[in-house]
Coordinates of C-alpha atoms and ligand atoms in Angstrom, one line a residue:
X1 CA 19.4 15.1 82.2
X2 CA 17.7 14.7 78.9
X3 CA 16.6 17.5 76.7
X4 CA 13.4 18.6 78.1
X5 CA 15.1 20.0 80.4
X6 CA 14.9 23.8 79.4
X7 CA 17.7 25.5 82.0
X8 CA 21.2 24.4 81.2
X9 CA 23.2 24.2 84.2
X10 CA 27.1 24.6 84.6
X11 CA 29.6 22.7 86.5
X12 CA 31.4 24.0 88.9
X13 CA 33.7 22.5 91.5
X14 CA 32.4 19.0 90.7
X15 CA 28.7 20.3 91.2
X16 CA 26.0 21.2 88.6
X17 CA 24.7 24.6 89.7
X18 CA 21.8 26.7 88.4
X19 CA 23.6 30.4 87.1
X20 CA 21.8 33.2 88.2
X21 CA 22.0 35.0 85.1
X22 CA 19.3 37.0 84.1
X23 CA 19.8 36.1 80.3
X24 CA 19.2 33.0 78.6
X25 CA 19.8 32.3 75.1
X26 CA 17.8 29.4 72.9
X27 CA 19.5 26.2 71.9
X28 CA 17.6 25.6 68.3
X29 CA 17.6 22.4 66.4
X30 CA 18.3 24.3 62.9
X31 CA 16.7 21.3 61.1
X32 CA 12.8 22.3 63.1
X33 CA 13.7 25.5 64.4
X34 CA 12.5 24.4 67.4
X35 CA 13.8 25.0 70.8
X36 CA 15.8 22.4 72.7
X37 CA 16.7 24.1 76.0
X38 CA 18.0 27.8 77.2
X39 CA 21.6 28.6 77.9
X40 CA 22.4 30.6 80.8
X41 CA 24.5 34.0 80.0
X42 CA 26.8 33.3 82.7
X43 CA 28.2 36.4 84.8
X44 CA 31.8 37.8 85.5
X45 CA 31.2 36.9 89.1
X46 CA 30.0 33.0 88.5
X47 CA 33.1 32.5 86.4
X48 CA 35.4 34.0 89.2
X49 CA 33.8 31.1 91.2
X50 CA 34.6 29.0 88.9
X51 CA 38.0 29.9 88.1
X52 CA 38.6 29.9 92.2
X53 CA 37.4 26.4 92.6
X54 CA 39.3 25.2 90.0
X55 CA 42.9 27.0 91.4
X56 CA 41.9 25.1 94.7
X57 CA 41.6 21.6 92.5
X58 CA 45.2 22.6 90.7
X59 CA 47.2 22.3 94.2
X60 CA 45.9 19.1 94.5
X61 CA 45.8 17.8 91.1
X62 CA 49.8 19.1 90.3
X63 CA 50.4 16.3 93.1
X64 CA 48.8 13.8 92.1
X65 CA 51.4 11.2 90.2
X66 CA 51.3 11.4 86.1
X67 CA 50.4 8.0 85.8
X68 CA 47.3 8.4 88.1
X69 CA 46.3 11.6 86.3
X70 CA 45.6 9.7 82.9
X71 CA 43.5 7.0 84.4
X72 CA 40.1 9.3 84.4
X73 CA 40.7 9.5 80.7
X74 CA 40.7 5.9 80.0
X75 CA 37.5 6.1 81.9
X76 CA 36.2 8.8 79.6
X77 CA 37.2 7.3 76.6
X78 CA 35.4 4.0 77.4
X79 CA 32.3 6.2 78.2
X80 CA 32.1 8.2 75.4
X81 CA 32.6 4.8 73.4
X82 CA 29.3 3.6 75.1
X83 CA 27.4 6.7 74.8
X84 CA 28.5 7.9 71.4
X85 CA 25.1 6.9 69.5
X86 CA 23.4 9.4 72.3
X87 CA 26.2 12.1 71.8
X88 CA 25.7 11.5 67.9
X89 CA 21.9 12.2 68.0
X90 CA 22.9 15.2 70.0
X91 CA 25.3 16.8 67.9
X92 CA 23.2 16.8 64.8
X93 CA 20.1 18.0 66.6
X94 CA 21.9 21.2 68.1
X95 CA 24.5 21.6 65.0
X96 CA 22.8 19.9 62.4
X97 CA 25.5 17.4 61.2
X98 CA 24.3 13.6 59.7
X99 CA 24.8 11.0 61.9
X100 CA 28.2 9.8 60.3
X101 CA 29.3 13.5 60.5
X102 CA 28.5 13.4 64.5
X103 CA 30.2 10.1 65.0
X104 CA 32.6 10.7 63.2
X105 CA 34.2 14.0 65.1
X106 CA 33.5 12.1 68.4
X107 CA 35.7 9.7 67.3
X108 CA 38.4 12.2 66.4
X109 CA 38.1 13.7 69.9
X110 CA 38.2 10.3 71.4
X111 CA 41.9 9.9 69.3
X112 CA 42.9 12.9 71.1
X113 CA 42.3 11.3 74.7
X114 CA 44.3 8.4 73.7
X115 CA 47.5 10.4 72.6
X116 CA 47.2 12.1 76.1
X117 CA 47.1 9.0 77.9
X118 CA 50.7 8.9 77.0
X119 CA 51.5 11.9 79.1
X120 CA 53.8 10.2 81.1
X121 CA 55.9 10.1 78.1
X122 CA 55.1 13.1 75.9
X123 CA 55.7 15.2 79.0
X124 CA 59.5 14.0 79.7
X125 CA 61.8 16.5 80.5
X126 CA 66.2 16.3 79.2
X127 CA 68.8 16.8 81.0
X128 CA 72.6 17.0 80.8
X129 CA 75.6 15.8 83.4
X130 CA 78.3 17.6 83.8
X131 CA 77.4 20.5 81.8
X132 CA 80.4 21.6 83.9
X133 CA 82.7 19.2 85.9
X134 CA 80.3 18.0 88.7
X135 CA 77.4 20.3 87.3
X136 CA 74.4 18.7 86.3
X137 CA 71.4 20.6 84.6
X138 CA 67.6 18.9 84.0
X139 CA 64.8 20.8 81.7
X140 CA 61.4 19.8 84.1
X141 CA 57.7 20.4 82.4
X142 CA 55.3 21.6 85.1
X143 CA 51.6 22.5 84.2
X144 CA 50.4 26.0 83.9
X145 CA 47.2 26.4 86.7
X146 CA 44.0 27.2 85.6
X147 CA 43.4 26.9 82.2
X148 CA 40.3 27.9 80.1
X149 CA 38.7 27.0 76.4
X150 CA 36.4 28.7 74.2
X151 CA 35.2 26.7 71.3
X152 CA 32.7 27.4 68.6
X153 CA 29.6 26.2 67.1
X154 CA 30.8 23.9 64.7
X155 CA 32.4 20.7 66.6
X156 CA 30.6 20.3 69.8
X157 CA 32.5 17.3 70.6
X158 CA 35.7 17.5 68.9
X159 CA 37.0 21.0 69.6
X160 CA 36.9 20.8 73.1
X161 CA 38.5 17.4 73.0
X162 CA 41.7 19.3 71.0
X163 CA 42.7 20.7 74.5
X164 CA 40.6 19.1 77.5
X165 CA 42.5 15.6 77.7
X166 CA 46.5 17.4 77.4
X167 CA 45.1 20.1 80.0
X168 CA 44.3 17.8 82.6
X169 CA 46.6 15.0 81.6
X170 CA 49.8 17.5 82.2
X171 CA 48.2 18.7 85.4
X172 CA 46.2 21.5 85.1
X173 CA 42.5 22.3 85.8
X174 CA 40.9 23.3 82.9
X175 CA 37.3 25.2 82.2
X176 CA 35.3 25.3 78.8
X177 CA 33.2 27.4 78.1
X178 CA 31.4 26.1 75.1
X179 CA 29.5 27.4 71.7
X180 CA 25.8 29.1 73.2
X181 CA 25.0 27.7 70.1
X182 CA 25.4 24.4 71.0
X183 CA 26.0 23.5 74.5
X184 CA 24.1 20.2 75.1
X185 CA 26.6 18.1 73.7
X186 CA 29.2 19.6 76.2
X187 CA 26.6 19.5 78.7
X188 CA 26.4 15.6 78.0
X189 CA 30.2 15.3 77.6
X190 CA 30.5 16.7 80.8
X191 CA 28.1 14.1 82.7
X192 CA 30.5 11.7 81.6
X193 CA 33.3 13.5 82.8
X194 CA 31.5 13.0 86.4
X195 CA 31.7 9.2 86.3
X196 CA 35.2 9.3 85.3
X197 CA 36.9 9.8 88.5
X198 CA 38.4 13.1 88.2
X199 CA 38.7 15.1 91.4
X200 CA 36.4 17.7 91.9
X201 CA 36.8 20.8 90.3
X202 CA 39.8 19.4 87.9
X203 CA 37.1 20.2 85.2
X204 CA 35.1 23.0 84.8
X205 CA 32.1 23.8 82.4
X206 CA 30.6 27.3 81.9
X207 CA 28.0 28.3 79.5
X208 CA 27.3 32.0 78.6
X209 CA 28.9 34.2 75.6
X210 CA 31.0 37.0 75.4
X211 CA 30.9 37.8 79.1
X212 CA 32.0 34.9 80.4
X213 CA 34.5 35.1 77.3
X214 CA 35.8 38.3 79.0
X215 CA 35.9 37.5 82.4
X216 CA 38.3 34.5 81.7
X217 CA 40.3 36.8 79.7
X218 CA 40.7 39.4 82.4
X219 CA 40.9 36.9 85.3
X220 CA 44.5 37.2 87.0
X221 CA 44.2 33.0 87.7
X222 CA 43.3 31.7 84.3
X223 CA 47.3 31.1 83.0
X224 CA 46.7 29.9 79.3
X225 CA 43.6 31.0 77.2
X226 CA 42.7 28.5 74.0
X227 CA 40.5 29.9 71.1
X228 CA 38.7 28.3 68.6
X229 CA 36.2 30.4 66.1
X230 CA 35.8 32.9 63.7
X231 CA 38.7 35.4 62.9
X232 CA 37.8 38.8 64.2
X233 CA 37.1 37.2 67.3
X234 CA 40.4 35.2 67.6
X235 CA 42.5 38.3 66.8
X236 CA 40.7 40.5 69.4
X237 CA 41.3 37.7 72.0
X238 CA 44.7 36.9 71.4
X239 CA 45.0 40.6 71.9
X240 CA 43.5 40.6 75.4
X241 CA 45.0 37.6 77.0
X242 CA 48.2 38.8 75.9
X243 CA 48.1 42.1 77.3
X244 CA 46.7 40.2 80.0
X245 CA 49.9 38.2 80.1
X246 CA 48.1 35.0 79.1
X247 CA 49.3 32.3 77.4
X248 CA 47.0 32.4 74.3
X249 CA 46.5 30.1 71.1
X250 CA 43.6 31.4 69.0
X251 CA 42.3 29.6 65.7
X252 CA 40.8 31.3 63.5
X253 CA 38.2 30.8 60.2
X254 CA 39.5 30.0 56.5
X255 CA 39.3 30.4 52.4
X256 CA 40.3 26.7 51.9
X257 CA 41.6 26.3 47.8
X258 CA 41.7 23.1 45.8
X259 CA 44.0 23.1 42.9
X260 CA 43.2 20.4 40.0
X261 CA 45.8 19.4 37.8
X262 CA 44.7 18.3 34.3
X263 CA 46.7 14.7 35.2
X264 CA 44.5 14.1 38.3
X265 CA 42.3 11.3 38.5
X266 CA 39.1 13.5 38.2
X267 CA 36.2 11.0 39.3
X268 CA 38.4 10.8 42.9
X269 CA 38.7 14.5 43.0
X270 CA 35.1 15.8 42.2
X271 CA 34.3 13.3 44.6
X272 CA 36.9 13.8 47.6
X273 CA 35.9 17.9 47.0
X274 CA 32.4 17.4 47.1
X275 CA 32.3 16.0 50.5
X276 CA 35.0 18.4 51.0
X277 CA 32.8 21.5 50.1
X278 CA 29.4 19.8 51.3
X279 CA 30.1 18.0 54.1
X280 CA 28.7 19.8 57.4
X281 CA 26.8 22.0 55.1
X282 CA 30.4 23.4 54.2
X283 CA 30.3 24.6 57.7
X284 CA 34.1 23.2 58.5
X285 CA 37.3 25.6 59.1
X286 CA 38.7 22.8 56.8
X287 CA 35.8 22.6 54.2
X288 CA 37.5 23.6 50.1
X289 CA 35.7 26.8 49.1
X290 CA 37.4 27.4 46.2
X291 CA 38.3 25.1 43.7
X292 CA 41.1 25.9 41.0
X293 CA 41.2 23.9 37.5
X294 CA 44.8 24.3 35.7
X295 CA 45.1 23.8 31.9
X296 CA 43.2 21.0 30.6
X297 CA 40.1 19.2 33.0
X298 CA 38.3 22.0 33.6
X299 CA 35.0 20.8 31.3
X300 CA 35.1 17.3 33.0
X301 CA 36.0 18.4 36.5
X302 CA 32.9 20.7 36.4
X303 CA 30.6 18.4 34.9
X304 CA 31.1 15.6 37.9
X305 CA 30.7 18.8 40.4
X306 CA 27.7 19.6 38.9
X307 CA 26.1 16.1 39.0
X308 CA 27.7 15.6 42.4
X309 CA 26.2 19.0 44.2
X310 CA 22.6 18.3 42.2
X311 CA 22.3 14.2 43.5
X312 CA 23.2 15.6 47.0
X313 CA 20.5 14.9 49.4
X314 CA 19.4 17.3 52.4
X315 CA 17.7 17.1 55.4
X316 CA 17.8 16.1 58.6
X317 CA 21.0 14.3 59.7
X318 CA 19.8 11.0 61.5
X319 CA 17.3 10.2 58.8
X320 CA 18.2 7.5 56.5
X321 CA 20.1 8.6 53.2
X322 CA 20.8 11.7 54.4
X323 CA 24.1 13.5 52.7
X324 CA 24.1 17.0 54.3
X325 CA 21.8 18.8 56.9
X326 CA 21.7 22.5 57.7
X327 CA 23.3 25.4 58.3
X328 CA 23.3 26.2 62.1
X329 CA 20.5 29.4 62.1
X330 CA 18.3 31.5 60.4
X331 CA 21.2 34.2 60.2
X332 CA 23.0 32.0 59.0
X333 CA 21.4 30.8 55.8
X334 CA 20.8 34.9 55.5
X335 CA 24.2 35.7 55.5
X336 CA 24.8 32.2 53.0
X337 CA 22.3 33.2 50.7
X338 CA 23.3 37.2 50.6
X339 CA 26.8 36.2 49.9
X340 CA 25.7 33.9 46.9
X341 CA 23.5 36.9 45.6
X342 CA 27.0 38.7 45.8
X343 CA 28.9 36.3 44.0
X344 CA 26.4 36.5 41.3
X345 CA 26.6 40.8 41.2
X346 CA 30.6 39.8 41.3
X347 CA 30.2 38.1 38.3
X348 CA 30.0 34.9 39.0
X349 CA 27.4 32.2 37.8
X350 CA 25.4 30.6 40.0
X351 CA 25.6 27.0 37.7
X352 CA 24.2 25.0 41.1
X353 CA 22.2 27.3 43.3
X354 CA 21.0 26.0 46.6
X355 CA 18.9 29.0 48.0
X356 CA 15.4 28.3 48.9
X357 CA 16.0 25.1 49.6
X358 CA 13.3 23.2 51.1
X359 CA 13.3 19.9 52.9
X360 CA 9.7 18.0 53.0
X361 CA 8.6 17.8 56.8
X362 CA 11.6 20.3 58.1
X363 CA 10.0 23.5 56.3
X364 CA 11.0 25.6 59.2
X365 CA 14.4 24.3 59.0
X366 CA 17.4 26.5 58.1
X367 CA 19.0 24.5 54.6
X368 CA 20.7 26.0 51.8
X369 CA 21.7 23.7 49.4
X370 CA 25.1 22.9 47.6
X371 CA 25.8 25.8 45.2
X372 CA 28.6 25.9 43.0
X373 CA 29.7 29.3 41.6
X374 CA 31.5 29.5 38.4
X375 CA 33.7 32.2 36.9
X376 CA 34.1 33.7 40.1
X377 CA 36.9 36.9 39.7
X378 CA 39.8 36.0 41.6
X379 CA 39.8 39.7 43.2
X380 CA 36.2 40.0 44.6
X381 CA 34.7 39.3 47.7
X382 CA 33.4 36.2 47.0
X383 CA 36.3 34.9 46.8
X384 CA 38.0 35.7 49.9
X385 CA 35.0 35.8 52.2
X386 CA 34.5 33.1 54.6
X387 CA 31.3 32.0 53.7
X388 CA 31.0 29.1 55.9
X389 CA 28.0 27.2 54.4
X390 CA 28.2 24.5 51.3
X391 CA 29.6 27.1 48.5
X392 CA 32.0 26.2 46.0
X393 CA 33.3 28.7 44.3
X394 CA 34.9 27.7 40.7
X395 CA 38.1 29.5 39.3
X396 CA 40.4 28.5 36.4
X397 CA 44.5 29.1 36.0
X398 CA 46.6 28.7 32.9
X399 CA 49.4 26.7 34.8
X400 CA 50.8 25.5 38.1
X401 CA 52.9 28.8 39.1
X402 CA 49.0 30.8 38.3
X403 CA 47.4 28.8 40.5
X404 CA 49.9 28.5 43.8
X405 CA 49.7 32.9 43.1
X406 CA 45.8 32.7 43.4
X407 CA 46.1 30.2 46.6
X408 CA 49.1 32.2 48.3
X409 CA 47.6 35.7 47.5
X410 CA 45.1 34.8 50.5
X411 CA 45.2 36.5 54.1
X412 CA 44.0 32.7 55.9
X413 CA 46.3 30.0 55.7
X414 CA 44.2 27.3 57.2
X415 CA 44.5 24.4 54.6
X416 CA 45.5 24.3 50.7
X417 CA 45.4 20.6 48.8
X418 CA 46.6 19.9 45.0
X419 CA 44.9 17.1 43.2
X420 CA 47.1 15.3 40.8
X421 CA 49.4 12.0 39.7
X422 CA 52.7 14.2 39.9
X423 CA 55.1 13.9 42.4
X424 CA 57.4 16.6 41.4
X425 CA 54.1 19.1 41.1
X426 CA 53.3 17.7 44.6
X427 CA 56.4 18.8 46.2
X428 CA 56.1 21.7 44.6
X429 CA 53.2 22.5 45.9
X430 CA 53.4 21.6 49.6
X431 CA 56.7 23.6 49.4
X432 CA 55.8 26.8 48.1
X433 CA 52.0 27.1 49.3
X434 CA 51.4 29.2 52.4
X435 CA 49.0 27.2 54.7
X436 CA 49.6 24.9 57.7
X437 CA 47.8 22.3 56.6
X438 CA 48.5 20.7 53.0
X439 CA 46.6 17.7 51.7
X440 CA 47.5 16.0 47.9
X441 CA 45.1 13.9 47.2
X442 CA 43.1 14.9 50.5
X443 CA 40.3 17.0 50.6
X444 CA 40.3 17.7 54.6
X445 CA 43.7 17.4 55.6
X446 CA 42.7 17.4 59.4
X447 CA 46.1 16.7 61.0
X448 CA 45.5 13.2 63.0
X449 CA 45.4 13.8 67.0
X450 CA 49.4 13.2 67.4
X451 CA 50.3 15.6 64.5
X452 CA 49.7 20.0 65.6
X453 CA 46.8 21.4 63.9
X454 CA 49.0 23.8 62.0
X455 CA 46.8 27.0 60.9
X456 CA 48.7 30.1 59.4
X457 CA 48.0 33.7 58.4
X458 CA 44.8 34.7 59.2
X459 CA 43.6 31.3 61.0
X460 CA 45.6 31.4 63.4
X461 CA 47.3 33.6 65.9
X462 CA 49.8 32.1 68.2
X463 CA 52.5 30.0 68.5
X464 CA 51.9 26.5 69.8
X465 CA 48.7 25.1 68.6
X466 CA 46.2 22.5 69.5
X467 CA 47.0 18.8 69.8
X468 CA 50.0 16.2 70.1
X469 CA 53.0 17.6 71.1
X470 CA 52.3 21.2 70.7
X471 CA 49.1 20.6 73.2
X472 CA 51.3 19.0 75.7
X473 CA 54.0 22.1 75.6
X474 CA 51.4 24.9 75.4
X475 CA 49.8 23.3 78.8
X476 CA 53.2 23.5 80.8
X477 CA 56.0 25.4 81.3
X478 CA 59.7 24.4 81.1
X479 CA 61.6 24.5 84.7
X480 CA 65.7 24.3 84.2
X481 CA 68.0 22.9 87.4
X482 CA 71.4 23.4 87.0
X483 CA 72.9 21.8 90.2
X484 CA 76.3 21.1 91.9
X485 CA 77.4 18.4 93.6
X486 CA 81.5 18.8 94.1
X487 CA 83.2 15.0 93.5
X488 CA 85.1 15.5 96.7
X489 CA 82.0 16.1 98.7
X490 CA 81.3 12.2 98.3
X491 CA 84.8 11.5 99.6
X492 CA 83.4 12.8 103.2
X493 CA 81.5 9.6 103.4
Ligands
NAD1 P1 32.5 32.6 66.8 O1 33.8 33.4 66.6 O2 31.2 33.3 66.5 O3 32.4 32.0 68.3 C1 33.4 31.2 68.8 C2 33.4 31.4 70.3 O4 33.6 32.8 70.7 C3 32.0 31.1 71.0 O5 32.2 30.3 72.2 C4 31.4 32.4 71.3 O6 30.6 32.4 72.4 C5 32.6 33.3 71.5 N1 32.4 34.7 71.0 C6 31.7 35.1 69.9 N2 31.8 36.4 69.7 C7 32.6 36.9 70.7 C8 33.0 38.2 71.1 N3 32.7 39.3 70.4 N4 33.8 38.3 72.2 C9 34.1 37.2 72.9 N5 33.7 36.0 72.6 C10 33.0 35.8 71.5 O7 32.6 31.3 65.8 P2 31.5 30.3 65.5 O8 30.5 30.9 64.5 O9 31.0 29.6 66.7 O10 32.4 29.2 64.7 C11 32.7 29.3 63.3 C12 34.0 29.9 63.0 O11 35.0 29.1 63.7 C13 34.4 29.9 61.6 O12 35.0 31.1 61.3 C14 35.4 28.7 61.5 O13 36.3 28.8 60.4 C15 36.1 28.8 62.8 N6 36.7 27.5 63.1 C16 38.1 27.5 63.0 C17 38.7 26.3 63.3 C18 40.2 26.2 63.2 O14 40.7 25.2 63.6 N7 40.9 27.2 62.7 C19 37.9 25.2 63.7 C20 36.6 25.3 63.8 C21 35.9 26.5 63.5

C-alpha cells in the first residue's frame, strides 16, 4: 500500500481487513498540514475479533519450539534493515522527525529484536535437586496469552518495538494498537511483519483510539496490558487493567532536569542539551526541559544556549540541513505556545522565543521554534508542566545539595543527568536523585535495548518495565515443580 491510499486497514488473524467503523480520524503531515490517509475508529466488537483470533494463534504458537519462534524476527530485522529509508520518510511525514531522528529510533527498535532473538536464553528457568532427599524443584517461564500494546505519537517505530519482539519471542500473541496520530509507520511495519513467517494471527494490529483502548482493557482474554503515553492516561489505565486483573506496565510523560556544574566542560554540555531539548521538536519523554546552572558557569553556559537554540534550523525533516521539524498538530503548537506565554506571566524571560515560527514553503505547517526561558521560578507551572515541545526552561542553584532539591522536588521521575568533571559529585548525584534513568555526561540517557527502561514517580506506574530482561519477565509467568522420585523406586529396575 502506499499513502494514497486514504482508508487504513487493520490486521487481523494474518489478514488486512477494512473496519466498519463509522469514524475516521485524519493522519496529517504536521510539516503541510496536509492529509495523508484516515484512520479507522475501531469498535469494541472488531477488537473482540481480534483478540479471539489471536487466543486461537496462542495455542499454537506456545507449541511451537523457542528456537523456531525467533526465526520470524531475524526475518524482520533483515526487512526493516532493507526498508528503513521508506520507514524513515514515513516517520517524519506523519510525526515530523528529520530523517536522522527517523532512522535513528528504527534502529533502536531494530536493537530490541536482536536482544529478543536470545529468547532461548533470556527465558531459562532454575532449578534445585534435592531440595529434599529425592525432591527435585524447577522454576519454568511460560508466556502469558494474548497480549496488547498501546503506544503514542511520538516513536512510531520504536515504541512498539520495546514490547512486540519479547511478546512473540516468549510465546505470546500480541496486538498493537498504535498512536491515531501516526499509524502509517505501524501500518508499514506491519507489511513487513507479513513476509516474516509468523503464523497467522501471532500478530495483531488495530487502529482506532480510546475505544479500542477500552475494549482491550475490559477484554477477559487480553492477559498483560503495555502503555506508553501521556500521564493522566497511564494512571487511569493502569487503574483499569488492574482492576481488570491485567498485568499492566504503563509509562508515563516527564519534567526531565539538567544540572551544570561550574567544572563541566561547557561547549560539550550546551551542545549535548541542545539536541537534548531540541531534538524531536523537544517532543521526547526523555528530552531536558529544565536546565540547572550551580555556582559559577551560568553566564557562559547561557550564552552557548543562546547561540545554539538561535543557529537551529527548522523545517521539514527530509530536507537537507535540516535540525528540528515540527510539533505533531495545530493543538499542539497552541498548547506550546500558551504555555510559553505562561512562563513569561510566571516570570520568566522569554531570552529565545520560538512562537510564530515560520518555515518558507511549509507555511501551513505546525513549528514552534527553540525557546529558551530564563529565570523561570522554581515553584510555577512552568516548571513542572510537561510541555512536550522544544522549551528549555533556565534555572540557577547556589550549590550541588540546591540543585538535587529542585530535581527531586518533582512528581515524574523519568530521567535526571548532571554535567560535570567530578566523580565524587557524579556519584552523588546518581545516588541521591529520584529518577530511573540517570545520565552524567548524557543528555538522553535512553537505556540501550538489553538494559529496563527504568521510569519512576509519575512516569511510570508498574513494576516490570519495557525491554531486556524486564520485557522477557513481564511477557511470562513463572511455573514451579517440585517433584519426587524416591531412590528406592530405581532399585525396582
Ligand atoms: P497520549 O496519552 O495522548 O496517547 C497515548 C495512547 O493512548 C494513544 O495510543 C492514544 O490513542 C491513547 N489514548 C489517548 N487518550 C486516551 C484515553 N483517554 N483513554 C484511553 N486511551 C487513550 O500520548 P501521546 O500524546 O500520544 O504521547 C506523548 C506522551 O507520551 C508524552 O506525555 C510523553 O512524555 C509520553 N511518552 C512517554 C514515554 C516513556 O517512556 N515514559 C515514551 C514516549 C512518550
Amino acid at each position: 500500500m502506499t499513502q494514497t491510499q486514504t482508508r487504513l486497514q487493520n490486521f487481523v488473524g494474518g489478514h488486512w481487513e477494512p473496519s466498519r467503523a463509522a469514524e475516521v480520524q485524519p493522519v496529517i503531515n504536521p510539516a503541510t498540514a496536509q492529509t495523508l490517509a484516515d484512520v479507522p475508529l475501531t469498535t469494541a466488537q472488531e477488537v473482540d475479533r481480534a483478540v479471539q483470533a489471536a487466543e486461537a494463534a496462542f495455542h499454537e504458537w506456545r507449541e511451537v519450539a523457542v528456537g523456531d519462534r525467533i526465526q520470524p524476527l531475524f526475518k524482520l530485522k533483515a526487512l526493516i534493515e532493507e526498508h528503513i529509508e521508506d520507514l524513515a520518510r514515513t516517520i517524519t511525514d506523519e510525526c515530523g522527525k528529520t530523517r536522522a531522528e527517523s532512522i535513528g529510533e528504527i534502529r533502536r527498535g531494530i536493537e530490541n529484536i536482536e536482544v529478543a532473538t536470545g529468547i532461548p536464553m533470556l527465558m531459562q528457568g532454575y532449578n534445585n535437586e534435592n531440595i529434599a532427599s529425592g525432591i527435585d524443584e524447577h522454576m519454568f517461564r511460560q508466556p502469558l496469552g494474548v497480549v496488547a500494546a498501546i503506544t503514542p505519537f511520538n516513536f512510531p517505530a520504536m515504541i512498539p518495538l520495546w514490547f512486540l519482539p519479547y511478546a512473540v519471542a516468549t510465546g505470546n500473541a500480541f496486538l498493537l494498537k498504535p498512536s491515531e496520530r501516526v499509524p502509517l509507520t505501524t501500518e508499514k511495519l506491519f507489511r513487513l511483519i507479513e513476509q516474516a513467517g509468523f503464523p497467522a494471527g501471532v500478530l495483531s494490529l488495530v487502529n482506532g483510539g480510546k475505544d479500542v483502548v477500552n475494549a482491550l482493557l475490559d477484554h477477559p482474554q487480553v492477559r498483560a496490558i503495555s502503555f506508553v503515553g501521556s500521564t493522566p492516561v497511564a494512571r487511569s489505565i493502569y487503574e483499569r487493567g488492574a482492576k481488570n486483573g491485567k498485568r499492566v506496565q504503563a509509562q508515563g510523560g516527564a519534567k526531565n532536569p539538567a544540572v551544570i556544574l561550574p567544572d563541566a566542560d561547557m561547549e560539550m554540555a550546551a551542545t549535548i542539551l541542545a539536541d537534548s531539548a531540541f531534538g524531536c521538536a523537544g517532543q521526547r519523554c526523555l528530552a531536558t526541559s529544565v536546565a540547572i546552572t550551580v555556582g559559577g558557569g551560568r553566564k557562559a553556559f547561557t550564552d552557548l544556549m543562546v547561540d545554539l537554540a538561535q543557529s537551529r534550523r527548522v523545517g521539514y525533516g527530509f530536507d537537507e540541513g535540516v535540525q528540528m521539524g515540527p510539533v505533531i498538530n495545530e493543538q499542539s503548537k497552541e498548547r506550546v505556545e500558551g504555555l510559553i506565554e505562561k512562563g513569561v506571566q510566571e516570570g520568566a524571560r522569554a531570552i529565545v522565543d520560538g512562537r510564530q515560527a515560520k518555515v518558507p514553503g511549509y507555511e501551513q505547517g505546525y513549528f514552534v521554534g527553540p525557546t529558551l526561558l530564563e529565570n523561570v521560578p522554581p515553584q510555577g507551572e512552568i516548571a513542572r508542566t510537561e510541555i512536550f515541545g522544544p522549551v528549555l526552561s533556565l534555572m540557577h542553584a547556589a550549590n550541588v545539595d540546591e540543585a538535587i532539591r529542585l530535581v527531586n522536588e518533582r512528581a515524574f521521575g523519568n530521567q535526571a543527568s548532571l554535567f560535570t568533571s567530578s566523580g565524587a559529585a557524579a556519584r552523588k548525584f546518581r545516588h541521591e536523585v529520584r529518577a530511573g534513568n540517570i545520565g552524567i555526561n548524557i543528555g538522553v540517557a535512553a537505556p540501550i535495548a538489553y538494559f529496563p527502561f527504568s521510569g519512576w514517580g509519575d512516569s511510570f506506574f508498574g513494576d516490570l518495565h519495557a525491554q531486556g530482561r524486564h520485557g522477557v519477565e513481564f511477557y511470562t509467568e513463572t511455573k514451579v515443580v517440585v517433584e519426587r522420585w524416591p531412590r528406592e523406586w530405581s532399585r525396582t529396575f
